[in-house]
Tab-separated table of C-alpha atoms in Angstrom:
chain	number	residue	atom	x	y	z
A	1328	MET	CA	-18.918	2.615	-6.995
A	1329	THR	CA	-17.958	-1.442	-6.114
A	1330	ASP	CA	-18.314	-2.936	-2.768
A	1331	ALA	CA	-14.460	-3.997	-2.707
A	1332	VAL	CA	-12.288	-2.671	-0.642
A	1333	HIS	CA	-8.615	-2.318	-2.038
A	1334	ILE	CA	-5.413	-1.096	-0.076
A	1335	VAL	CA	-2.283	-0.040	-0.727
A	1336	LEU	CA	0.505	-0.499	1.818
A	1337	ASP	CA	2.829	2.452	1.716
A	1338	GLU	CA	6.328	1.390	3.219
A	1339	THR	CA	5.466	2.557	6.482
A	1340	ALA	CA	2.194	0.423	6.774
A	1341	MET	CA	4.535	-2.480	5.940
A	1342	GLU	CA	7.074	-1.494	8.418
A	1343	ALA	CA	3.909	-1.215	11.067
A	1344	ALA	CA	2.808	-4.413	10.097
A	1345	GLY	CA	6.482	-5.810	10.871
A	1346	GLN	CA	6.339	-4.623	14.420
A	1347	GLY	CA	2.907	-5.837	14.850
A	1348	ASN	CA	0.789	-2.850	14.501
A	1349	VAL	CA	-2.796	-3.934	15.311
A	1350	LEU	CA	-4.504	-2.189	12.427
A	1351	ALA	CA	-2.179	-3.493	9.786
A	1352	SER	CA	-2.494	-6.787	11.200
A	1353	ARG	CA	-6.400	-6.446	10.913
A	1354	LEU	CA	-6.029	-5.379	7.231
A	1355	ILE	CA	-4.124	-8.622	6.458
A	1356	HIS	CA	-5.965	-10.671	8.142
A	1357	ARG	CA	-9.309	-9.404	6.318
A	1358	ALA	CA	-7.505	-9.595	2.767
A	1359	HIS	CA	-7.082	-12.992	3.647
A	1360	ALA	CA	-10.106	-14.465	5.115
A	1361	GLU	CA	-12.972	-11.952	3.524
A	1362	PRO	CA	-14.048	-11.814	-0.024
A	1363	GLY	CA	-13.829	-8.547	-1.459
A	1364	TRP	CA	-10.933	-7.207	0.427
A	1365	PHE	CA	-7.404	-6.755	-1.041
A	1366	LEU	CA	-4.375	-5.614	-0.054
A	1367	TYR	CA	-1.162	-4.415	-2.609
A	1368	ALA	CA	2.086	-4.062	-1.757
A	1369	PRO	CA	3.982	-1.623	-4.958
A	1370	ALA	CA	7.512	-3.613	-5.302
A	1371	CYS	CA	9.317	0.024	-4.537
A	1372	ALA	CA	7.477	0.619	-1.279
A	1373	LEU	CA	8.530	-2.894	-0.349
A	1374	VAL	CA	12.157	-2.616	-1.006
A	1375	GLU	CA	11.978	0.611	1.511
A	1376	ALA	CA	10.202	-1.631	4.122
A	1377	ASP	CA	12.710	-4.226	4.128
A	1378	ARG	CA	15.839	-1.517	3.954
A	1379	ALA	CA	14.282	-0.468	7.213
A	1380	ARG	CA	13.140	-3.585	8.556
A	1381	PRO	CA	14.912	-6.118	7.142
A	1382	GLY	CA	12.926	-9.365	6.340
A	1383	THR	CA	9.665	-7.335	5.690
A	1384	ALA	CA	9.733	-8.172	2.047
A	1385	GLU	CA	10.028	-11.415	2.408
A	1386	HIS	CA	7.284	-11.872	5.082
A	1387	LEU	CA	5.070	-9.795	3.470
A	1388	ALA	CA	5.319	-11.334	0.082
A	1389	ALA	CA	4.973	-14.694	1.406
A	1390	LEU	CA	1.213	-13.364	3.034
A	1391	PRO	CA	-1.760	-15.167	0.824
A	1392	GLY	CA	-3.540	-11.737	1.056
A	1393	ILE	CA	-1.264	-9.399	-0.523
A	1394	THR	CA	-0.581	-9.228	-3.807
A	1395	VAL	CA	3.151	-7.670	-4.691
A	1396	LEU	CA	2.781	-4.896	-7.776
A	1397	ASP	CA	5.683	-4.940	-10.053
A	1398	LEU	CA	7.178	-1.916	-11.376
A	1399	ASP	CA	5.814	-2.008	-14.744
A	1400	LEU	CA	6.586	1.104	-17.382
A	1401	ALA	CA	3.768	3.286	-16.689
A	1402	ALA	CA	4.407	3.118	-12.658
A	1403	ALA	CA	8.112	3.800	-13.534
A	1404	LEU	CA	7.077	6.847	-15.487
A	1405	ALA	CA	5.522	7.942	-12.617
A	1406	LEU	CA	8.157	7.745	-10.300
A	1407	ALA	CA	9.429	11.119	-10.539
A	1408	ARG	CA	6.299	12.828	-9.238
A	1409	GLN	CA	7.221	12.130	-5.694
A	1410	ASP	CA	10.196	12.626	-3.238
A	1411	THR	CA	10.627	8.517	-3.005
A	1412	TRP	CA	10.084	5.725	-5.427
A	1413	ALA	CA	7.821	4.060	-2.459
A	1414	ALA	CA	5.785	6.940	-2.701
A	1415	ALA	CA	5.509	7.349	-6.334
A	1416	HIS	CA	4.651	3.683	-6.654
A	1417	SER	CA	2.195	3.920	-3.777
A	1418	GLN	CA	0.415	6.774	-5.100
A	1419	TYR	CA	0.572	5.023	-8.679
A	1420	ALA	CA	-0.825	2.160	-7.564
A	1421	ALA	CA	-3.651	3.814	-5.680
A	1422	GLN	CA	-4.844	5.392	-8.804
A	1423	PRO	CA	-7.916	3.983	-10.682
A	1424	THR	CA	-7.580	1.083	-12.930
A	1425	PRO	CA	-9.997	-1.160	-14.717
A	1426	ASP	CA	-9.548	-3.673	-12.025
A	1427	ARG	CA	-10.073	-0.940	-9.101
A	1428	PRO	CA	-12.477	1.415	-10.785
A	1429	ASP	CA	-12.636	3.441	-7.666
A	1430	GLY	CA	-8.933	3.381	-7.096
A	1431	ALA	CA	-7.514	2.311	-3.827
A	1432	ILE	CA	-6.879	3.677	-0.280
A	1433	ILE	CA	-3.412	4.053	0.865
A	1434	ALA	CA	-2.634	2.625	4.427
A	1435	THR	CA	-0.076	4.424	6.241
A	1436	THR	CA	1.577	5.499	9.173
A	1437	ALA	CA	3.067	9.058	8.154
A	1438	PRO	CA	-0.453	10.339	6.588
A	1439	LYS	CA	1.060	14.083	6.784
A	1440	ARG	CA	3.162	12.733	3.715
A	1441	TRP	CA	-0.111	12.244	1.188
A	1442	LYS	CA	-1.999	15.815	2.359
A	1443	ASP	CA	-2.073	17.435	-0.953
A	1444	GLU	CA	-1.638	14.369	-2.784
A	1445	PRO	CA	-5.090	13.228	-5.027
A	1446	VAL	CA	-5.453	9.682	-2.502
A	1447	ARG	CA	-7.504	8.614	0.018
A	1448	VAL	CA	-5.734	7.560	2.991
A	1449	LEU	CA	-6.151	5.410	5.856
A	1450	ASP	CA	-4.333	6.506	9.056
A	1451	LEU	CA	-2.971	3.189	10.922
A	1452	ASN	CA	-2.045	5.158	13.921
A	1453	ALA	CA	-5.631	5.833	15.126
């Protein structure tokens, strides 16, 4: 286990950040200001967040503490496993990788969506 904190924002977390959600804002601040904190925005979730709240994608992509994750071939192949591209790309991004051996936590305002999925969840409604 590593000391780094890796968090994937799903589209609901991105929308919440755009609406001033305090917990989402704190995550963004920590990823920018504290070493070892990393925030990821899967491209498919970013598109869905921007559809729901126009301007969200440009705003989040411009923040220095957020890494936008491209839709690569492996992620594209995983898309069929979820109801939406946003959820699939978020779940794929949360899986362990060489850069994130412990995987990542999914930040969301819809934690029930992830109930039966093999991911760790951070509820931004708390």
